[in-house]
Coordinates of C-alpha atoms and ligand atoms in Angstrom, one line a residue:
M1 CA 0.0 0.0 0.0
I2 CA 2.8 2.5 0.8
N3 CA 5.0 3.7 -2.0
D4 CA 8.5 5.1 -2.0
M5 CA 7.5 8.7 -1.2
Q6 CA 5.6 7.5 1.9
K7 CA 8.5 5.3 2.9
I8 CA 10.8 8.3 2.8
E9 CA 8.5 10.3 5.0
I10 CA 8.2 7.5 7.5
T11 CA 12.0 6.9 7.4
K12 CA 12.7 10.6 8.0
E13 CA 10.5 10.6 11.1
S14 CA 12.3 7.6 12.5
I15 CA 15.9 8.9 11.6
F16 CA 15.5 12.4 12.8
G17 CA 12.7 12.1 15.5
A18 CA 12.1 10.4 18.8
Q19 CA 10.5 7.0 18.8
N20 CA 7.7 8.0 21.2
Y21 CA 4.9 7.0 18.9
A22 CA 4.2 3.9 16.7
P23 CA 2.0 5.4 13.9
L24 CA 0.1 3.4 11.4
S25 CA 1.8 3.3 8.0
V26 CA -0.1 6.1 6.3
V27 CA 1.3 9.6 5.4
L28 CA -1.5 12.2 5.5
E29 CA -1.4 15.5 3.8
K30 CA -4.9 16.8 3.5
G31 CA -8.2 16.9 5.5
K32 CA -11.7 18.1 4.8
G33 CA -14.6 17.5 7.2
E34 CA -14.6 13.8 8.2
F35 CA -12.1 12.8 5.5
L36 CA -8.3 12.7 5.3
W37 CA -6.1 12.1 2.2
D38 CA -2.7 10.6 2.1
V39 CA 0.2 11.8 -0.2
E40 CA -1.1 9.5 -2.9
G41 CA -4.5 11.0 -2.9
V42 CA -6.2 8.0 -1.2
K43 CA -9.2 9.1 0.8
Y44 CA -9.8 7.9 4.4
L45 CA -12.7 8.2 6.8
D46 CA -11.4 9.7 10.0
M47 CA -12.9 7.9 13.0
M48 CA -10.3 9.2 15.4
S49 CA -10.5 13.0 15.1
A50 CA -7.0 13.5 16.6
Y51 CA -8.1 12.1 19.9
S52 CA -11.3 14.3 19.7
A53 CA -9.4 17.5 18.9
V54 CA -11.1 17.7 15.5
S55 CA -14.7 17.7 16.5
H56 CA -15.5 20.5 14.1
G57 CA -14.1 18.5 11.1
H58 CA -10.9 19.1 9.3
S59 CA -10.3 22.5 7.6
H60 CA -13.5 24.1 8.8
P61 CA -14.1 27.0 6.4
E62 CA -15.3 29.5 9.0
L63 CA -12.3 28.7 11.3
I64 CA -9.9 29.1 8.3
R65 CA -11.5 32.5 7.7
I66 CA -11.1 33.5 11.3
I67 CA -7.5 32.3 11.4
K68 CA -6.6 34.2 8.2
E69 CA -8.3 37.3 9.3
Q70 CA -6.6 37.3 12.8
V71 CA -3.2 36.2 11.7
E72 CA -3.0 39.2 9.4
K73 CA -3.9 41.5 12.2
L74 CA -2.2 40.2 15.3
S75 CA -1.2 36.7 16.6
V76 CA 0.9 36.8 19.8
V77 CA 1.9 39.5 22.2
S78 CA 2.0 37.6 25.5
R79 CA -0.1 38.5 28.5
A80 CA 2.2 41.4 29.4
Y81 CA -0.5 43.5 27.7
Y82 CA -4.2 43.4 27.3
T83 CA -5.5 42.4 23.9
K84 CA -8.8 42.9 22.1
N85 CA -9.7 39.3 21.8
L86 CA -9.1 37.7 25.2
G87 CA -11.9 39.4 27.1
D88 CA -14.4 38.3 24.4
F89 CA -13.1 34.7 24.5
L90 CA -13.3 34.6 28.3
E91 CA -16.8 36.0 28.3
T92 CA -18.0 33.4 25.8
L93 CA -16.2 30.6 27.6
T94 CA -17.7 31.4 30.9
K95 CA -21.2 32.1 29.6
I96 CA -21.4 28.9 27.5
T97 CA -19.9 26.7 30.3
K98 CA -21.7 28.5 33.1
M99 CA -18.5 28.7 35.1
D100 CA -17.4 31.9 36.9
R101 CA -13.8 32.2 35.6
A102 CA -11.5 30.8 33.0
L103 CA -7.7 30.7 32.7
V104 CA -6.5 30.0 29.2
M105 CA -3.5 27.8 28.4
N106 CA -2.4 25.8 25.3
T107 CA -2.2 22.0 25.8
G108 CA -4.4 19.8 27.9
A109 CA -1.6 18.9 30.2
E110 CA -0.9 22.5 31.0
A111 CA -4.6 23.0 31.9
V112 CA -4.4 20.0 34.2
E113 CA -1.3 21.5 35.9
T114 CA -3.2 24.7 36.2
A115 CA -6.1 22.9 38.0
I116 CA -3.7 21.2 40.3
K117 CA -2.0 24.5 41.2
A118 CA -5.4 26.1 41.7
A119 CA -6.7 23.3 43.9
R120 CA -3.5 23.3 46.1
R121 CA -3.7 27.1 46.6
W122 CA -7.4 26.8 47.5
G123 CA -6.4 24.1 50.0
Y124 CA -3.8 26.3 51.6
F125 CA -5.5 29.7 51.4
N126 CA -9.2 28.7 51.8
K127 CA -9.0 25.5 53.8
A128 CA -5.9 26.2 55.9
I129 CA -4.2 23.0 55.0
P130 CA -0.6 23.1 56.5
E131 CA 2.1 24.0 54.0
N132 CA 3.2 21.3 51.6
K133 CA 0.6 18.9 52.9
A134 CA -2.2 19.2 50.3
E135 CA -3.4 16.0 48.8
I136 CA -5.4 15.3 45.6
I137 CA -7.1 12.0 45.0
V138 CA -7.1 10.6 41.5
A139 CA -8.5 7.4 40.0
D140 CA -6.7 4.3 38.6
G141 CA -6.8 4.1 34.8
N142 CA -6.6 7.8 34.6
F143 CA -5.1 9.8 31.7
H144 CA -4.4 13.5 32.3
G145 CA -1.4 14.2 30.2
R146 CA 2.3 13.7 30.1
T147 CA 4.2 16.1 32.4
T148 CA 6.3 14.5 35.1
T149 CA 3.8 15.5 37.8
I150 CA 0.9 14.1 35.8
V151 CA 2.5 10.8 34.8
G152 CA 3.6 10.5 38.4
F153 CA 0.0 9.8 39.4
S154 CA -0.8 7.5 36.5
S155 CA -1.4 3.8 37.1
D156 CA 0.0 2.8 33.7
P157 CA 3.6 1.6 34.1
D158 CA 4.4 2.5 30.4
Y159 CA 3.7 6.2 31.1
K160 CA 6.0 6.3 34.2
K161 CA 8.9 3.9 33.8
G162 CA 12.2 5.7 34.1
F163 CA 10.7 9.2 34.6
G164 CA 10.8 9.4 38.4
P165 CA 11.2 10.8 41.0
F166 CA 7.6 12.0 41.0
T167 CA 5.7 14.8 42.6
P168 CA 4.2 13.8 46.0
G169 CA 0.7 14.7 47.1
F170 CA -1.4 12.3 45.0
K171 CA -3.4 9.3 46.1
M172 CA -5.2 6.8 44.0
A173 CA -8.7 5.5 44.4
N174 CA -10.6 3.0 42.2
Y175 CA -12.5 4.2 39.1
C176 CA -16.0 2.9 38.6
T177 CA -16.3 1.0 35.4
N178 CA -18.7 -1.5 34.0
H179 CA -16.0 -4.2 34.6
C180 CA -15.7 -3.6 38.3
S181 CA -17.3 -6.0 40.7
C182 CA -19.0 -3.2 42.6
S183 CA -22.6 -2.9 43.4
S184 CA -25.1 -1.1 41.1
K185 CA -24.3 2.2 42.8
C186 CA -20.6 1.7 42.5
E187 CA -20.2 1.9 46.2
D188 CA -16.8 0.2 46.2
S189 CA -15.4 2.9 44.1
I190 CA -16.9 5.7 46.2
E191 CA -15.8 3.9 49.3
S192 CA -12.2 3.8 48.0
F193 CA -12.3 7.6 47.6
K194 CA -13.9 8.1 51.0
K195 CA -11.1 6.0 52.7
L196 CA -8.4 8.3 51.2
I197 CA -9.9 11.6 52.4
N198 CA -8.3 13.3 55.3
K199 CA -8.1 16.9 56.5
N200 CA -5.4 17.7 54.0
T201 CA -7.4 16.6 50.9
C202 CA -8.0 19.6 48.7
A203 CA -9.5 17.9 45.6
I204 CA -10.6 14.9 43.7
L205 CA -9.6 14.8 40.0
V206 CA -11.4 12.5 37.6
E207 CA -12.4 12.0 34.0
P208 CA -16.2 11.6 33.8
I209 CA -15.6 8.9 31.2
Q210 CA -12.0 7.6 30.9
G211 CA -10.8 8.0 27.3
E212 CA -7.3 6.6 27.0
G213 CA -8.1 4.2 29.8
G214 CA -10.4 2.4 27.4
I215 CA -13.6 4.4 27.0
N216 CA -14.6 3.4 30.5
V217 CA -18.1 4.6 31.4
P218 CA -18.9 4.7 35.1
R219 CA -22.2 3.5 36.4
K220 CA -25.0 6.1 36.4
G221 CA -25.0 8.1 39.6
W222 CA -21.3 7.6 40.3
L223 CA -20.2 11.1 39.5
K224 CA -23.1 12.5 41.5
Q225 CA -22.1 10.4 44.5
L226 CA -18.5 11.7 44.1
S227 CA -19.8 15.3 43.9
K228 CA -21.8 14.7 47.1
L229 CA -18.7 13.2 48.8
C230 CA -16.7 16.3 47.9
K231 CA -19.4 18.7 49.2
E232 CA -19.7 16.8 52.5
N233 CA -15.9 17.0 53.1
N234 CA -15.2 20.5 51.7
I235 CA -13.1 19.1 48.8
L236 CA -13.0 20.5 45.3
L237 CA -14.3 18.2 42.5
L238 CA -12.2 18.7 39.4
V239 CA -13.3 17.1 36.2
D240 CA -11.0 16.5 33.2
E241 CA -13.2 17.1 30.2
I242 CA -10.3 17.6 27.8
Q243 CA -11.6 14.7 25.6
S244 CA -15.1 14.1 26.9
G245 CA -16.2 17.7 26.8
L246 CA -17.5 20.1 24.2
G247 CA -20.1 17.8 22.8
R248 CA -18.1 14.6 22.4
T249 CA -20.6 12.6 24.6
G250 CA -23.8 14.2 23.2
K251 CA -23.9 16.9 25.9
L252 CA -21.7 20.0 26.3
F253 CA -19.9 18.2 29.1
A254 CA -19.9 14.5 30.1
F255 CA -20.8 15.6 33.7
N256 CA -24.0 17.1 32.3
H257 CA -25.3 13.6 32.1
E258 CA -25.3 13.6 35.9
N259 CA -26.7 17.0 36.6
I260 CA -23.9 18.1 38.9
K261 CA -21.8 21.3 39.1
P262 CA -18.0 20.7 39.6
D263 CA -15.7 23.3 41.2
G264 CA -13.2 23.0 38.3
V265 CA -13.5 21.9 34.7
I266 CA -10.5 21.3 32.4
I267 CA -11.0 21.6 28.7
G268 CA -8.7 21.5 25.7
K269 CA -8.6 19.5 22.4
A270 CA -11.7 20.5 20.5
L271 CA -11.5 24.0 22.0
G272 CA -8.9 24.7 19.3
G273 CA -11.3 23.8 16.5
G274 CA -8.9 21.2 15.2
M275 CA -6.4 24.0 14.4
L276 CA -4.5 25.2 17.4
P277 CA -3.6 24.0 20.9
I278 CA -6.0 25.8 23.2
S279 CA -7.0 24.7 26.6
A280 CA -8.5 26.2 29.7
F281 CA -9.2 25.7 33.4
L282 CA -12.6 26.9 34.4
S283 CA -13.7 27.3 38.0
S284 CA -15.7 29.1 40.6
Q285 CA -14.5 32.5 41.5
D286 CA -13.2 31.6 45.0
V287 CA -10.9 29.0 43.4
M288 CA -9.6 31.2 40.6
D289 CA -9.1 34.2 42.9
N290 CA -6.2 32.5 44.5
F291 CA -4.1 33.2 41.4
N292 CA -2.3 36.6 41.6
P293 CA 0.3 38.2 39.3
G294 CA 3.4 36.1 39.0
S295 CA 1.8 32.9 40.4
H296 CA 1.1 31.3 37.0
G297 CA 1.4 32.0 33.3
S298 CA 2.1 30.9 29.8
T299 CA 3.8 32.8 26.9
F300 CA 1.2 31.7 24.4
G301 CA -1.8 31.1 26.7
G302 CA -4.7 33.2 25.6
N303 CA -2.9 34.9 22.6
P304 CA -5.1 36.9 20.2
L305 CA -5.1 34.2 17.5
A306 CA -6.0 31.4 20.0
A307 CA -8.7 33.7 21.6
A308 CA -10.3 34.3 18.2
V309 CA -10.3 30.7 17.2
G310 CA -11.4 29.4 20.6
K311 CA -14.3 31.8 20.7
R312 CA -15.5 30.7 17.3
S313 CA -15.0 27.0 18.0
L314 CA -17.3 27.3 21.0
E315 CA -20.0 29.2 19.0
L316 CA -19.7 26.7 16.2
L317 CA -20.6 23.8 18.6
Y318 CA -24.1 25.3 18.5
E319 CA -24.2 26.8 15.0
D320 CA -23.1 23.5 13.4
N321 CA -25.4 21.5 15.7
L322 CA -22.4 19.4 16.8
I323 CA -23.7 18.4 20.2
E324 CA -27.0 17.2 18.9
N325 CA -25.4 15.4 16.0
S326 CA -23.0 13.6 18.4
K327 CA -26.0 12.5 20.5
A328 CA -28.2 11.3 17.6
L329 CA -25.5 9.7 15.5
G330 CA -23.6 8.4 18.5
A331 CA -26.7 6.5 19.6
Y332 CA -27.1 5.2 16.0
L333 CA -23.5 4.1 15.7
K334 CA -23.7 2.3 19.0
K335 CA -26.9 0.5 18.2
E336 CA -25.5 -0.6 14.8
L337 CA -22.2 -1.8 16.4
I338 CA -24.2 -3.8 18.9
N339 CA -26.5 -5.2 16.2
M340 CA -23.5 -6.5 14.3
D341 CA -23.5 -9.2 17.0
L342 CA -20.1 -10.4 15.9
D343 CA -18.5 -13.0 18.2
I344 CA -15.2 -11.0 18.2
I345 CA -16.9 -8.1 20.1
K346 CA -17.0 -8.4 23.8
E347 CA -18.5 -5.0 24.6
V348 CA -19.5 -1.8 22.9
R349 CA -19.5 1.2 25.3
G350 CA -19.4 5.0 25.4
E351 CA -21.7 8.0 25.0
G352 CA -22.3 10.1 21.9
L353 CA -19.7 9.8 19.1
W354 CA -17.2 8.4 21.5
L355 CA -17.4 4.7 21.4
G356 CA -15.0 1.9 22.5
V357 CA -15.4 -1.6 21.1
E358 CA -13.7 -4.1 23.3
I359 CA -12.6 -7.2 21.4
L360 CA -11.9 -10.7 22.8
S361 CA -8.2 -10.7 23.5
D362 CA -7.6 -14.2 22.4
R363 CA -8.7 -13.4 18.8
T364 CA -6.4 -10.6 17.7
S365 CA -5.1 -7.3 19.0
A366 CA -7.0 -4.0 18.6
K367 CA -3.9 -2.6 16.9
N368 CA -4.2 -5.3 14.2
L369 CA -7.8 -4.5 13.5
C370 CA -6.8 -0.8 13.2
K371 CA -4.3 -1.8 10.6
E372 CA -6.9 -3.7 8.7
L373 CA -9.4 -0.9 8.9
M374 CA -6.7 1.4 7.6
L375 CA -6.3 -0.8 4.5
K376 CA -10.0 -0.3 4.0
Q377 CA -9.6 3.5 4.3
V378 CA -11.0 3.9 7.8
L379 CA -8.6 5.5 10.3
T380 CA -8.9 4.9 14.0
K381 CA -6.6 4.0 16.9
E382 CA -6.6 1.4 19.6
T383 CA -6.4 2.2 23.3
H384 CA -4.7 -0.6 25.2
E385 CA -4.5 -4.0 23.6
T386 CA -8.2 -4.8 23.3
V387 CA -10.2 -1.6 22.7
I388 CA -10.8 0.2 19.4
R389 CA -12.2 3.7 19.6
F390 CA -14.7 5.1 17.1
A391 CA -14.7 8.9 17.5
P392 CA -15.3 10.7 14.2
P393 CA -15.6 14.4 13.9
L394 CA -18.9 15.5 15.4
M395 CA -20.1 17.0 12.0
I396 CA -20.0 13.6 10.3
S397 CA -23.1 12.7 8.2
K398 CA -25.2 9.6 8.7
E399 CA -24.2 8.5 5.3
N400 CA -20.5 8.4 6.3
I401 CA -21.3 6.7 9.6
D402 CA -22.9 4.0 7.4
L403 CA -19.8 3.9 5.3
G404 CA -17.7 3.4 8.4
L405 CA -20.0 0.7 9.7
E406 CA -19.8 -1.1 6.4
K407 CA -16.0 -1.2 6.5
I408 CA -15.9 -2.1 10.2
N409 CA -18.3 -5.0 9.5
E410 CA -16.2 -6.2 6.6
V411 CA -13.0 -6.2 8.7
F412 CA -14.5 -7.8 11.7
T413 CA -16.4 -10.4 9.7
T414 CA -13.4 -11.3 7.6
Y415 CA -11.4 -11.7 10.7
R416 CA -14.0 -14.1 12.1
A417 CA -14.1 -16.0 8.9
K418 CA -10.3 -16.3 8.8
K419 CA -10.4 -17.6 12.3
I420 CA -13.0 -20.2 11.6
S421 CA -11.3 -21.4 8.4
A422 CA -8.0 -21.6 10.3
K423 CA -9.7 -23.7 12.8
K424 CA -11.2 -26.0 10.2
A425 CA -7.8 -26.4 8.5
S426 CA -6.1 -27.5 11.6
Ligands
PLP501 C1 -5.6 14.4 25.7 C2 -5.9 14.4 27.1 C3 -5.1 15.2 28.0 C4 -3.8 15.8 27.6 O1 -3.9 16.8 26.6 P1 -2.6 17.3 25.8 O2 -3.2 18.4 24.9 O3 -2.2 16.1 25.0 O4 -1.6 17.7 26.8 C5 -5.5 15.2 29.3 N1 -6.6 14.6 29.8 C6 -7.4 13.9 28.9 C7 -8.6 13.3 29.5 C8 -7.0 13.8 27.6 O5 -7.8 13.0 26.8

C-alpha cells in the first residue's frame, strides 16, 4: 500500500525524530470534514479525530476564515499586555460553560497542571491545609497528560517507567467501570475515595468517562455520589473534560449527564477547533481568585489568535449542531455496532460519538484491527490491547457513519471467517 514517497517520510521521522509513537503506515497531507487524504490521494474516513481534537471537522471553512483574518492583524503579544480578543473569549467561555472564571493555556496537560495549582492554593488559602501537605485524590486508569507531575499519578507503568522521582501529594482510588465488581451504585469505588480523604485533601480529580483508559463509562450516579462526597468533606471536584467535553458525549460536558456542578473543569482538544492547541481551566470565583500576578502563566496562553479561534470554536458547537449530532449519530452508531452481533466483540461502550469496542483478547489485537481498517480506508486508533475507539468528527453525516460501519463490518467479519477457516484447516 505504501509507496517510496511515503517510505521516505516514514524513514525521516524515524531517523530524525524520537520513537515516542508507533504510527500506522499512512502519510497524511490533507483533510476536509470527516475525511483525510494521504500523499497518494487515497481518501480515508477519520474515525479518530486526533483524539477528539477535530470535533468540528478538518479545515472548517469558518475557522480558516477567522485564522486568516486574525493572523493578518495580530497573533501573539504575551499576557504582558491586554489584547482585544481575550476578554471576548473569556466572556464566551464562561457564559457557555456556566462557570465563573476561565484561565486559558495551550495544551491539555498545562490546563491540568493549572487545575492542580489552583486546587492546592485553594487548599492552603481557603481551607488552611498546613504548608506542603495538600493532597489530591485521582482514579486508577486515569489519563491526564504527560508532564512529570501528571505521569507520576498514572497507574500505567508505560507512562511512568524511568521518569521518576515524581511529585508527591497524590493518592489513587478505584475508578468505577462496567467491569468492576462493585454494586449497582458503584459503592466500592466511592468507598475507595472516601477512605483516602483526610483533613489535607483539597481535591478529587477524575475524568467523567475515561478515554485513554479504554472508554470506561462509570455507572449512572457515580459522579453524583462523588460530587456529594466532595461537598460533605469540603473538597473540590475537578473534572478533566479535555476529551469528553465540548459535545463529544452528546452533551456539552460529560458531567451534564449527571446534573452536577463541579468546582473546576478542564477543557482542551476541540476548543482549538482542530487547528490550534487551546486549553482552559474553568472554575468558581473563589478557586480562581487564589491566582495573583506572578503565580502562574504561559507565553502563548490566551494569545489573540487562539482567543479568536477558541471563541468561534465554542460558538460553532451550536451553530453547526455538533452536540445534537453527536448525541443522535452516536446512539445510532452504538446501536448498529451492537447489532452486528459479531462474536469477536466483547462489549460496545461509550456515549455520543465516543465509542469503544472491546474485542476478545484471544482473537487478535485491537492494533491489528486498526491496521486492517486502515487498508479499507478507515482510520482509528486502539487504546490498550483490546479496545478500538470510534470517535469521528462530530459533524459527520449519517451516510458516512454508514460507510464506516460497512468497513468495520467487513474487517470484523473477515477476521472471524479467517479464524473459523484456520480452525477448520487444523
Ligand atoms: C488528551 C488528554 C489530556 C492531555 O492533553 P494534551 O493536549 O495532549 O496535553 C489530558 N486529559 C485527557 C482526558 C485527555 O484526553
